[in-house]
mmCIF file of C-alpha atoms in Angstrom:
data_model
loop_
_atom_site.group_PDB
_atom_site.id
_atom_site.type_symbol
_atom_site.label_atom_id
_atom_site.label_comp_id
_atom_site.label_asym_id
_atom_site.label_seq_id
_atom_site.Cartn_x
_atom_site.Cartn_y
_atom_site.Cartn_z
ATOM 1 C CA UNK A 683 80.392 100.787 103.176
ATOM 2 C CA UNK A 684 78.018 97.886 103.550
ATOM 3 C CA UNK A 685 78.164 95.159 100.866
ATOM 4 C CA UNK A 686 74.974 96.291 99.122
ATOM 5 C CA UNK A 687 76.664 99.657 98.482
ATOM 6 C CA UNK A 688 80.210 98.609 97.612
ATOM 7 C CA UNK A 689 79.021 95.641 95.537
ATOM 8 C CA UNK A 690 80.992 92.738 97.030
ATOM 9 C CA UNK A 691 78.074 90.767 98.440
ATOM 10 C CA UNK A 692 79.840 87.399 98.670
ATOM 11 C CA UNK A 693 83.298 85.848 98.320
ATOM 12 C CA UNK A 694 82.299 84.364 94.959
ATOM 13 C CA UNK A 695 80.092 85.175 91.992
ATOM 14 C CA UNK A 696 76.736 83.523 91.465
ATOM 15 C CA UNK A 697 77.853 80.834 88.995
ATOM 16 C CA UNK A 698 75.903 77.670 89.876
ATOM 17 C CA UNK A 699 77.073 76.023 86.652
ATOM 18 C CA UNK A 700 80.618 75.939 88.083
ATOM 19 C CA UNK A 701 81.735 73.697 90.956
ATOM 20 C CA UNK A 702 84.372 76.353 91.726
ATOM 21 C CA UNK A 703 82.847 79.804 91.093
ATOM 22 C CA UNK A 704 85.156 82.726 90.402
ATOM 23 C CA UNK A 705 85.886 84.933 93.369
ATOM 24 C CA UNK A 706 85.487 88.693 93.458
ATOM 25 C CA UNK A 707 89.163 89.194 92.648
ATOM 26 C CA UNK A 708 89.305 92.469 90.725
ATOM 27 C CA UNK A 709 89.216 96.021 92.055
ATOM 28 C CA UNK A 710 86.933 97.150 89.211
ATOM 29 C CA UNK A 711 84.128 95.149 90.846
ATOM 30 C CA UNK A 712 84.078 97.525 93.844
ATOM 31 C CA UNK A 713 81.542 100.312 93.283
ATOM 32 C CA UNK A 714 82.929 102.793 95.828
ATOM 33 C CA UNK A 715 86.282 104.410 96.584
ATOM 34 C CA UNK A 716 88.655 102.195 98.557
ATOM 35 C CA UNK A 717 91.391 102.942 101.067
ATOM 36 C CA UNK A 718 93.918 102.583 98.238
ATOM 37 C CA UNK A 719 92.000 104.929 95.927
ATOM 38 C CA UNK A 720 91.911 107.699 98.530
ATOM 39 C CA UNK A 721 95.549 107.240 99.534
ATOM 40 C CA UNK A 722 96.789 107.154 95.936
ATOM 41 C CA UNK A 723 94.843 110.300 95.051
ATOM 42 C CA UNK A 724 96.485 112.013 98.047
ATOM 43 C CA UNK A 725 99.930 111.144 96.672
ATOM 44 C CA UNK A 726 100.707 108.101 98.810
ATOM 45 C CA UNK A 727 102.761 105.168 97.549
ATOM 46 C CA UNK A 728 100.640 102.065 98.101
ATOM 47 C CA UNK A 729 101.226 98.331 98.470
ATOM 48 C CA UNK A 730 98.845 95.389 98.966
ATOM 49 C CA UNK A 731 99.876 91.796 99.636
ATOM 50 C CA UNK A 732 97.117 89.223 99.063
ATOM 51 C CA UNK A 733 94.567 91.865 100.094
ATOM 52 C CA UNK A 734 91.105 90.829 98.871
ATOM 53 C CA UNK A 735 89.534 92.335 95.734
ATOM 54 C CA UNK A 736 92.606 94.282 94.615
ATOM 55 C CA UNK A 737 93.336 92.596 91.272
ATOM 56 C CA UNK A 738 94.444 95.044 88.552
ATOM 57 C CA UNK A 739 93.912 98.006 90.873
ATOM 58 C CA UNK A 740 95.255 101.242 89.331
ATOM 59 C CA UNK A 741 95.599 102.677 92.852
ATOM 60 C CA UNK A 742 98.161 100.142 94.111
ATOM 61 C CA UNK A 743 101.799 100.691 93.147
ATOM 62 C CA UNK A 744 103.094 97.359 94.449
ATOM 63 C CA UNK A 745 100.384 94.750 94.239
ATOM 64 C CA UNK A 746 100.494 91.004 94.843
ATOM 65 C CA UNK A 747 96.809 90.279 94.351
ATOM 66 C CA UNK A 748 94.843 87.552 96.100
ATOM 67 C CA UNK A 749 93.892 85.163 93.298
ATOM 68 C CA UNK A 750 94.255 81.501 92.390
ATOM 69 C CA UNK A 751 93.994 79.538 89.122
ATOM 70 C CA UNK A 752 90.373 78.562 88.474
ATOM 71 C CA UNK A 753 90.607 77.149 84.941
ATOM 72 C CA UNK A 754 92.407 73.958 83.796
ATOM 73 C CA UNK A 755 94.846 75.908 81.601
ATOM 74 C CA UNK A 756 95.908 78.341 84.326
ATOM 75 C CA UNK A 757 98.688 78.184 86.903
ATOM 76 C CA UNK A 758 99.414 80.302 89.962
ATOM 77 C CA UNK A 759 102.192 82.372 88.416
ATOM 78 C CA UNK A 760 100.086 83.148 85.332
ATOM 79 C CA UNK A 761 97.071 84.488 87.215
ATOM 80 C CA UNK A 762 99.188 86.314 89.810
ATOM 81 C CA UNK A 763 101.257 88.070 87.142
ATOM 82 C CA UNK A 764 98.081 89.150 85.323
ATOM 83 C CA UNK A 765 96.200 90.459 88.375
ATOM 84 C CA UNK A 766 99.196 91.958 90.207
ATOM 85 C CA UNK A 767 101.887 94.533 89.486
ATOM 86 C CA UNK A 768 103.627 92.186 87.058
ATOM 87 C CA UNK A 769 107.245 93.312 87.461
ATOM 88 C CA UNK A 770 106.910 93.459 91.256
ATOM 89 C CA UNK A 771 105.198 90.055 91.468
ATOM 90 C CA UNK A 772 107.869 88.401 89.317
ATOM 91 C CA UNK A 773 110.651 90.079 91.307
ATOM 92 C CA UNK A 774 109.232 88.936 94.650
ATOM 93 C CA UNK A 775 108.502 85.419 93.412
ATOM 94 C CA UNK A 776 112.077 85.103 92.137
ATOM 95 C CA UNK A 777 113.384 86.116 95.566
ATOM 96 C CA UNK A 778 110.982 84.229 97.809
ATOM 97 C CA UNK A 779 109.067 81.731 95.668
ATOM 98 C CA UNK A 780 110.948 78.845 97.286
ATOM 99 C CA UNK A 781 109.081 79.598 100.536
ATOM 100 C CA UNK A 782 105.711 78.968 98.906
ATOM 101 C CA UNK A 783 103.905 75.668 98.369
ATOM 102 C CA UNK A 784 101.106 76.766 96.060
ATOM 103 C CA UNK A 785 98.546 78.417 98.334
ATOM 104 C CA UNK A 786 99.061 75.962 101.212
ATOM 105 C CA UNK A 787 99.547 77.232 104.751
ATOM 106 C CA UNK A 788 101.663 77.991 106.711
ATOM 107 C CA UNK A 789 104.085 78.368 103.782
ATOM 108 C CA UNK A 790 101.991 81.042 102.058
ATOM 109 C CA UNK A 791 102.152 83.375 105.067
ATOM 110 C CA UNK A 792 105.925 82.817 105.302
ATOM 111 C CA UNK A 793 106.151 83.901 101.653
ATOM 112 C CA UNK A 794 103.939 86.968 102.128
ATOM 113 C CA UNK A 795 105.738 88.096 105.287
ATOM 114 C CA UNK A 796 109.118 87.849 103.558
ATOM 115 C CA UNK A 797 107.756 90.058 100.778
ATOM 116 C CA UNK A 798 106.329 92.539 103.307
ATOM 117 C CA UNK A 799 109.705 92.850 105.049
ATOM 118 C CA UNK A 800 111.537 93.258 101.724
ATOM 119 C CA UNK A 801 109.021 95.834 100.495
ATOM 120 C CA UNK A 802 109.285 97.919 103.663
ATOM 121 C CA UNK A 803 113.057 98.021 103.227
ATOM 122 C CA UNK A 804 113.311 98.496 99.454
ATOM 123 C CA UNK A 805 110.084 100.187 98.305
ATOM 124 C CA UNK A 806 109.126 102.110 101.459
ATOM 125 C CA UNK A 807 105.380 102.387 100.751
ATOM 126 C CA UNK A 808 103.304 104.937 102.633
ATOM 127 C CA UNK A 809 100.345 102.528 102.878
ATOM 128 C CA UNK A 810 100.902 98.774 103.215
ATOM 129 C CA UNK A 811 98.115 96.190 103.621
ATOM 130 C CA UNK A 812 99.055 92.570 104.357
ATOM 131 C CA UNK A 813 96.558 89.687 104.426
ATOM 132 C CA UNK A 814 97.739 86.684 106.470
ATOM 133 C CA UNK A 815 95.500 83.621 106.144
ATOM 134 C CA UNK A 816 97.226 80.891 108.180
ATOM 135 C CA UNK A 817 94.936 81.159 111.224
ATOM 136 C CA UNK A 818 91.792 81.206 109.085
ATOM 137 C CA UNK A 819 92.940 78.075 107.249
ATOM 138 C CA UNK A 820 93.827 76.160 110.404
ATOM 139 C CA UNK A 821 90.498 76.960 112.042
ATOM 140 C CA UNK A 822 88.625 75.854 108.928
ATOM 141 C CA UNK A 823 90.537 72.579 108.796
ATOM 142 C CA UNK A 824 90.913 71.697 112.477
ATOM 143 C CA UNK A 825 88.563 73.831 114.614
ATOM 144 C CA UNK A 826 88.523 77.163 116.414
ATOM 145 C CA UNK A 827 90.580 76.183 119.466
ATOM 146 C CA UNK A 828 92.544 73.342 117.885
ATOM 147 C CA UNK A 829 96.250 72.925 118.556
ATOM 148 C CA UNK A 830 96.869 73.772 114.905
ATOM 149 C CA UNK A 831 94.984 77.076 115.283
ATOM 150 C CA UNK A 832 96.921 77.958 118.427
ATOM 151 C CA UNK A 833 100.185 77.221 116.607
ATOM 152 C CA UNK A 834 99.035 79.520 113.786
ATOM 153 C CA UNK A 835 98.528 82.348 116.303
ATOM 154 C CA UNK A 836 102.135 81.897 117.432
ATOM 155 C CA UNK A 837 103.266 82.062 113.794
ATOM 156 C CA UNK A 838 101.190 85.194 113.188
ATOM 157 C CA UNK A 839 102.763 86.818 116.231
ATOM 158 C CA UNK A 840 106.184 86.000 114.778
ATOM 159 C CA UNK A 841 105.215 87.471 111.404
ATOM 160 C CA UNK A 842 103.993 90.654 113.077
ATOM 161 C CA UNK A 843 107.333 90.828 114.875
ATOM 162 C CA UNK A 844 109.159 90.469 111.553
ATOM 163 C CA UNK A 845 107.170 93.337 110.048
ATOM 164 C CA UNK A 846 107.679 95.577 113.091
ATOM 165 C CA UNK A 847 111.374 94.675 113.051
ATOM 166 C CA UNK A 848 111.679 95.864 109.453
ATOM 167 C CA UNK A 849 109.893 99.107 110.335
ATOM 168 C CA UNK A 850 112.262 99.697 113.246
ATOM 169 C CA UNK A 851 115.273 98.924 111.057
ATOM 170 C CA UNK A 852 114.080 101.594 108.619
ATOM 171 C CA UNK A 853 113.432 103.974 111.548
ATOM 172 C CA UNK A 854 109.757 104.440 110.639
ATOM 173 C CA UNK A 855 108.017 102.475 113.402
ATOM 174 C CA UNK A 856 107.443 105.447 115.710
ATOM 175 C CA UNK A 857 105.898 107.437 112.851
ATOM 176 C CA UNK A 858 103.631 104.653 111.586
ATOM 177 C CA UNK A 859 99.993 103.944 112.392
ATOM 178 C CA UNK A 860 99.806 100.154 112.677
ATOM 179 C CA UNK A 861 96.479 98.299 112.686
ATOM 180 C CA UNK A 862 96.076 94.567 113.321
ATOM 181 C CA UNK A 863 92.565 93.311 112.618
ATOM 182 C CA UNK A 864 90.401 90.322 111.832
ATOM 183 C CA UNK A 865 87.422 90.389 109.490
ATOM 184 C CA UNK A 866 85.586 87.580 111.285
ATOM 185 C CA UNK A 867 85.790 84.929 113.993
ATOM 186 C CA UNK A 868 84.732 81.305 113.412
ATOM 187 C CA UNK A 869 82.328 78.791 114.943
ATOM 188 C CA UNK A 870 82.963 75.034 115.161
ATOM 189 C CA UNK A 871 80.804 72.866 112.902
ATOM 190 C CA UNK A 872 79.676 69.252 112.775
ATOM 191 C CA UNK A 873 77.380 69.154 109.722
ATOM 192 C CA UNK A 874 77.307 70.680 106.234
ATOM 193 C CA UNK A 875 73.925 71.255 104.535
ATOM 194 C CA UNK A 876 73.348 71.614 100.774
ATOM 195 C CA UNK A 877 69.932 73.308 100.414
ATOM 196 C CA UNK A 878 69.871 73.140 96.606
ATOM 197 C CA UNK A 879 68.968 69.444 96.931
ATOM 198 C CA UNK A 880 65.574 70.609 98.233
ATOM 199 C CA UNK A 881 64.993 72.797 95.173
ATOM 200 C CA UNK A 882 66.302 70.154 92.761
ATOM 201 C CA UNK A 883 63.835 67.647 94.234
ATOM 202 C CA UNK A 884 61.008 70.133 93.570
ATOM 203 C CA UNK A 885 61.949 70.342 89.889
ATOM 204 C CA UNK A 886 63.074 73.954 90.217
ATOM 205 C CA UNK A 887 66.569 73.195 88.946
ATOM 206 C CA UNK A 888 68.127 71.173 86.143
ATOM 207 C CA UNK A 889 71.621 69.686 86.273
ATOM 208 C CA UNK A 890 74.132 68.405 83.731
ATOM 209 C CA UNK A 891 75.854 65.005 83.730
ATOM 210 C CA UNK A 892 78.481 66.327 86.170
ATOM 211 C CA UNK A 893 75.691 67.478 88.525
ATOM 212 C CA UNK A 894 76.413 71.158 87.935
ATOM 213 C CA UNK A 895 73.292 73.329 88.128
ATOM 214 C CA UNK A 896 72.780 74.468 84.525
ATOM 215 C CA UNK A 897 69.396 76.176 84.960
ATOM 216 C CA UNK A 898 67.313 77.209 87.938
ATOM 217 C CA UNK A 899 64.097 78.854 89.082
ATOM 218 C CA UNK A 900 65.089 78.966 92.767
ATOM 219 C CA UNK A 901 68.709 78.884 93.901
ATOM 220 C CA UNK A 902 70.634 78.685 97.170
ATOM 221 C CA UNK A 903 73.960 80.560 97.144
ATOM 222 C CA UNK A 904 75.815 79.456 100.257
ATOM 223 C CA UNK A 905 78.137 81.675 102.292
ATOM 224 C CA UNK A 906 79.003 79.063 104.929
ATOM 225 C CA UNK A 907 77.179 80.299 108.044
ATOM 226 C CA UNK A 908 74.554 82.020 105.911
ATOM 227 C CA UNK A 909 72.879 81.267 102.600
ATOM 228 C CA UNK A 910 71.199 83.546 100.055
ATOM 229 C CA UNK A 911 68.007 82.293 98.390
ATOM 230 C CA UNK A 912 67.268 83.709 94.916
ATOM 231 C CA UNK A 913 64.176 83.288 92.727
ATOM 232 C CA UNK A 914 63.783 83.781 88.970
ATOM 233 C CA UNK A 915 60.310 82.249 88.531
ATOM 234 C CA UNK A 916 57.775 84.434 90.363
ATOM 235 C CA UNK A 917 55.088 81.758 89.978
ATOM 236 C CA UNK A 918 56.935 79.929 92.751
ATOM 237 C CA UNK A 919 55.607 81.672 95.850
ATOM 238 C CA UNK A 920 57.423 82.539 99.044
ATOM 239 C CA UNK A 921 55.286 79.985 100.854
ATOM 240 C CA UNK A 922 56.266 77.245 98.408
ATOM 241 C CA UNK A 923 59.942 78.002 98.978
ATOM 242 C CA UNK A 924 59.556 78.184 102.752
ATOM 243 C CA UNK A 925 57.685 74.875 102.679
ATOM 244 C CA UNK A 926 60.580 73.323 100.753
ATOM 245 C CA UNK A 927 63.018 74.683 103.321
ATOM 246 C CA UNK A 928 61.204 72.758 106.046
ATOM 247 C CA UNK A 929 63.517 69.961 104.940
ATOM 248 C CA UNK A 930 66.248 71.648 107.003
ATOM 249 C CA UNK A 931 63.979 72.835 109.795
ATOM 250 C CA UNK A 932 65.735 72.638 113.147
ATOM 251 C CA UNK A 933 69.068 73.408 111.533
ATOM 252 C CA UNK A 934 68.289 77.001 110.548
ATOM 253 C CA UNK A 935 68.356 79.644 113.259
ATOM 254 C CA UNK A 936 66.835 82.552 111.320
ATOM 255 C CA UNK A 937 65.285 83.258 107.925
ATOM 256 C CA UNK A 938 65.656 86.925 106.967
ATOM 257 C CA UNK A 939 63.437 88.586 104.358
ATOM 258 C CA UNK A 940 64.747 90.695 101.454
ATOM 259 C CA UNK A 941 63.803 93.830 103.394
ATOM 260 C CA UNK A 942 65.802 92.628 106.383
ATOM 261 C CA UNK A 943 68.716 91.755 104.091
ATOM 262 C CA UNK A 944 68.676 95.299 102.730
ATOM 263 C CA UNK A 945 68.653 96.740 106.237
ATOM 264 C CA UNK A 946 71.626 94.554 107.192
ATOM 265 C CA UNK A 947 73.560 95.733 104.139
ATOM 266 C CA UNK A 948 73.465 92.364 102.368
ATOM 267 C CA UNK A 949 72.446 91.630 98.770
ATOM 268 C CA UNK A 950 68.993 93.142 98.417
ATOM 269 C CA UNK A 951 68.380 91.120 95.235
ATOM 270 C CA UNK A 952 67.917 87.955 97.283
ATOM 271 C CA UNK A 953 64.546 86.630 98.393
ATOM 272 C CA UNK A 954 65.713 85.327 101.776
ATOM 273 C CA UNK A 955 68.864 84.839 103.814
ATOM 274 C CA UNK A 956 69.147 81.698 105.907
ATOM 275 C CA UNK A 957 71.396 81.673 108.948
ATOM 276 C CA UNK A 958 72.543 78.286 110.205
ATOM 277 C CA UNK A 959 72.363 77.233 113.817
ATOM 278 C CA UNK A 960 75.773 76.843 115.487
ATOM 279 C CA UNK A 961 77.321 73.570 114.373
ATOM 280 C CA UNK A 962 75.906 73.746 110.846
ATOM 281 C CA UNK A 963 76.991 75.477 107.658
ATOM 282 C CA UNK A 964 75.860 75.610 104.016
ATOM 283 C CA UNK A 965 77.349 74.705 100.640
ATOM 284 C CA UNK A 966 75.850 75.423 97.207
ATOM 285 C CA UNK A 967 76.468 72.263 95.187
ATOM 286 C CA UNK A 968 74.330 69.178 94.587
ATOM 287 C CA UNK A 969 77.330 67.023 93.661
ATOM 288 C CA UNK A 970 77.720 65.758 97.214
ATOM 289 C CA UNK A 971 75.100 64.525 99.737
ATOM 290 C CA UNK A 972 72.284 66.680 101.099
ATOM 291 C CA UNK A 973 73.902 66.601 104.560
ATOM 292 C CA UNK A 974 77.300 65.327 105.703
ATOM 293 C CA UNK A 975 79.244 65.080 108.920
ATOM 294 C CA UNK A 976 82.304 67.326 108.874
ATOM 295 C CA UNK A 977 84.168 64.619 110.802
ATOM 296 C CA UNK A 978 84.509 62.639 107.562
ATOM 297 C CA UNK A 979 88.081 62.088 106.367
ATOM 298 C CA UNK A 980 87.762 62.526 102.598
ATOM 299 C CA UNK A 981 90.630 62.077 100.117
ATOM 300 C CA UNK A 982 89.286 64.478 97.474
ATOM 301 C CA UNK A 983 87.988 67.441 99.509
ATOM 302 C CA UNK A 984 88.043 69.074 102.914
ATOM 303 C CA UNK A 985 84.915 69.787 104.945
ATOM 304 C CA UNK A 986 85.107 72.688 107.379
ATOM 305 C CA UNK A 987 85.614 71.908 111.056
ATOM 306 C CA UNK A 988 84.848 75.576 111.733
ATOM 307 C CA UNK A 989 83.659 78.449 109.602
ATOM 308 C CA UNK A 990 82.245 81.987 109.410
ATOM 309 C CA UNK A 991 79.553 83.859 107.498
ATOM 310 C CA UNK A 992 77.160 84.083 110.456
ATOM 311 C CA UNK A 993 75.459 87.242 111.685
ATOM 312 C CA UNK A 994 77.944 89.543 113.454
ATOM 313 C CA UNK A 995 75.366 89.796 116.235
ATOM 314 C CA UNK A 996 75.824 86.141 117.153
ATOM 315 C CA UNK A 997 77.242 85.603 120.656
ATOM 316 C CA UNK A 998 80.907 84.625 121.074
ATOM 317 C CA UNK A 999 81.567 85.521 117.452
ATOM 318 C CA UNK A 1000 83.442 88.821 117.738
ATOM 319 C CA UNK A 1001 86.735 89.586 116.046
ATOM 320 C CA UNK A 1002 89.329 92.199 117.055
ATOM 321 C CA UNK A 1003 91.140 95.413 116.138
ATOM 322 C CA UNK A 1004 94.360 96.744 117.658
ATOM 323 C CA UNK A 1005 95.813 100.112 116.633
ATOM 324 C CA UNK A 1006 99.038 101.840 117.640
ATOM 325 C CA UNK A 1007 101.064 104.813 116.494
ATOM 326 C CA UNK A 1008 101.104 108.607 116.514
ATOM 327 C CA UNK A 1009 97.848 110.159 117.676
ATOM 328 C CA UNK A 1010 96.519 106.866 119.067
ATOM 329 C CA UNK A 1011 95.539 106.611 122.743
ATOM 330 C CA UNK A 1012 97.340 103.462 123.948
ATOM 331 C CA UNK A 1013 94.987 103.200 126.931
ATOM 332 C CA UNK A 1014 91.765 103.366 124.907
ATOM 333 C CA UNK A 1015 89.471 100.336 125.016
ATOM 334 C CA UNK A 1016 86.418 100.119 122.750
ATOM 335 C CA UNK A 1017 84.103 97.265 123.700
ATOM 336 C CA UNK A 1018 82.086 97.157 120.478
ATOM 337 C CA UNK A 1019 82.712 98.158 116.885
ATOM 338 C CA UNK A 1020 81.853 97.325 113.295
ATOM 339 C CA UNK A 1021 84.035 96.361 110.342
ATOM 340 C CA UNK A 1022 82.543 99.246 108.360
ATOM 341 C CA UNK A 1023 83.973 101.684 110.937
ATOM 342 C CA UNK A 1024 87.546 100.608 110.269
ATOM 343 C CA UNK A 1025 88.079 102.172 106.828
ATOM 344 C CA UNK A 1026 86.997 105.681 107.896
ATOM 345 C CA UNK A 1027 89.065 105.293 111.080
ATOM 346 C CA UNK A 1028 92.241 104.308 109.223
ATOM 347 C CA UNK A 1029 91.927 107.234 106.822
ATOM 348 C CA UNK A 1030 91.229 109.628 109.699
ATOM 349 C CA UNK A 1031 94.428 108.411 111.375
ATOM 350 C CA UNK A 1032 96.459 109.682 108.409
ATOM 351 C CA UNK A 1033 94.463 112.864 107.849
ATOM 352 C CA UNK A 1034 92.289 111.648 104.979
ATOM 353 C CA UNK A 1035 88.638 110.744 104.441
ATOM 354 C CA UNK A 1036 86.421 109.068 101.882
ATOM 355 C CA UNK A 1037 84.973 111.318 99.144
ATOM 356 C CA UNK A 1038 81.362 110.559 100.114
ATOM 357 C CA UNK A 1039 79.409 109.709 103.237
ATOM 358 C CA UNK A 1040 80.001 106.161 104.471
ATOM 359 C CA UNK A 1041 77.898 103.653 106.390
ATOM 360 C CA UNK A 1042 80.704 103.419 108.942
ATOM 361 C CA UNK A 1043 82.016 106.156 111.190
ATOM 362 C CA UNK A 1044 85.361 107.104 112.685
ATOM 363 C CA UNK A 1045 86.086 105.366 115.999
ATOM 364 C CA UNK A 1046 87.010 108.616 117.736
ATOM 365 C CA UNK A 1047 87.601 106.999 121.118
ATOM 366 C CA UNK A 1048 90.952 105.530 120.035
ATOM 367 C CA UNK A 1049 92.474 108.931 119.249
ATOM 368 C CA UNK A 1050 94.224 111.310 121.636
#
C-alpha cells in the first residue's frame, strides 16, 4: 500500500513542539493488514527484529521492536521491553546485550544478527524479518561512497552469511524464500535547510523560550530530501506561502501540490511537498540556523553527509531487491520495480495474499 492508505506518511509524528518527535513505532498505527498479520492468520510463527512500526504487534510471536527512549525518564531496556515480546527481548538482551552500545553502529547490527542466528536455531520461525541499519547510518554520517559505507557493506555481507549459515545448520536453507532488500538509496549533501524560519519570520508561528514551535498557522514538516507544508489558517493563501518559500528558491527542485501528493501516495492532508535539489536536505526545527553546511564538525549533533526522502523517480537513486529460494527463477532480472510491489510478492512466494486489493502487484517475472 502507499503511505496515504496504510497511514505511515513519515518516520515521525507531526509534533513541532518537540525537538525529537515520536516515531511511528507501534503496529496499531498501520491502517491495513501487514505481512505479519497475514502470515499469523495463516498459522505461521513470526519474528521481527528491529523491523519498523512493529511495536506491540499481536501478529508477531518473537518481536524485538525498533524503538528508542524519547523521554528523559526512559531508557533503552524499558522502552524495548514495553514495545517488544517482553520475555523474548529480555532473554535475548541477557544473552547478547554485551554486543550492543546503545543504538550505535556497527554494534547494533552485531547484536541483531546474533539474535537472528539464535532465533533461527532455537525458535525456528516461519517468517523472520531482520532490519540492519549499519549501512544507512554510515552513509548518513560519512557519505554514500565513503570508506565507512563500503566497510559497512562488507559487514552486512558477513551478517547475511551468518544468517544463511544458521539456516543451513538447521537444514532449512533450501526450503526458504530469502529476500534481501533496501527501502531507499541516499544522495550526498552539502547544505541543510530549515524552512520553518521563513514562516516564523512571517509571524505564522510562535515559539517558546527553547525555540520549540508551540503554535503555528503554516508548518514545514521535513523528511530530509522532501518536506511537507501544512496550513491551518486558510486566510494565508497559497501565493503568500509560495512567496515566502522564495527564500529557498534555487535550492528546491520541485514543489508538488496536494493533488500531486495524493497521486504519489503521500499525505494528502498537506498543502505542498517540496523536494530538495541534490546536495540539499530539510530539517523541521528553528533552534539551529536557517541554512548550514553539513561539513561542520559539531560536538552536540550530527548533520547528514548523505540522506534520503527524495522522489523515487530521481536519477541514480534506485535501491535493490534480491530473492532466492524454491519457486524463484535464479536467472530472472527485473530492471525496475516499486517498494509497494514487494509485500504482495513476498506473500505470493509462500502461497498467501493480502485480504484486499493493494496498490502494489506481484513481481511475476521472478517466479518459475
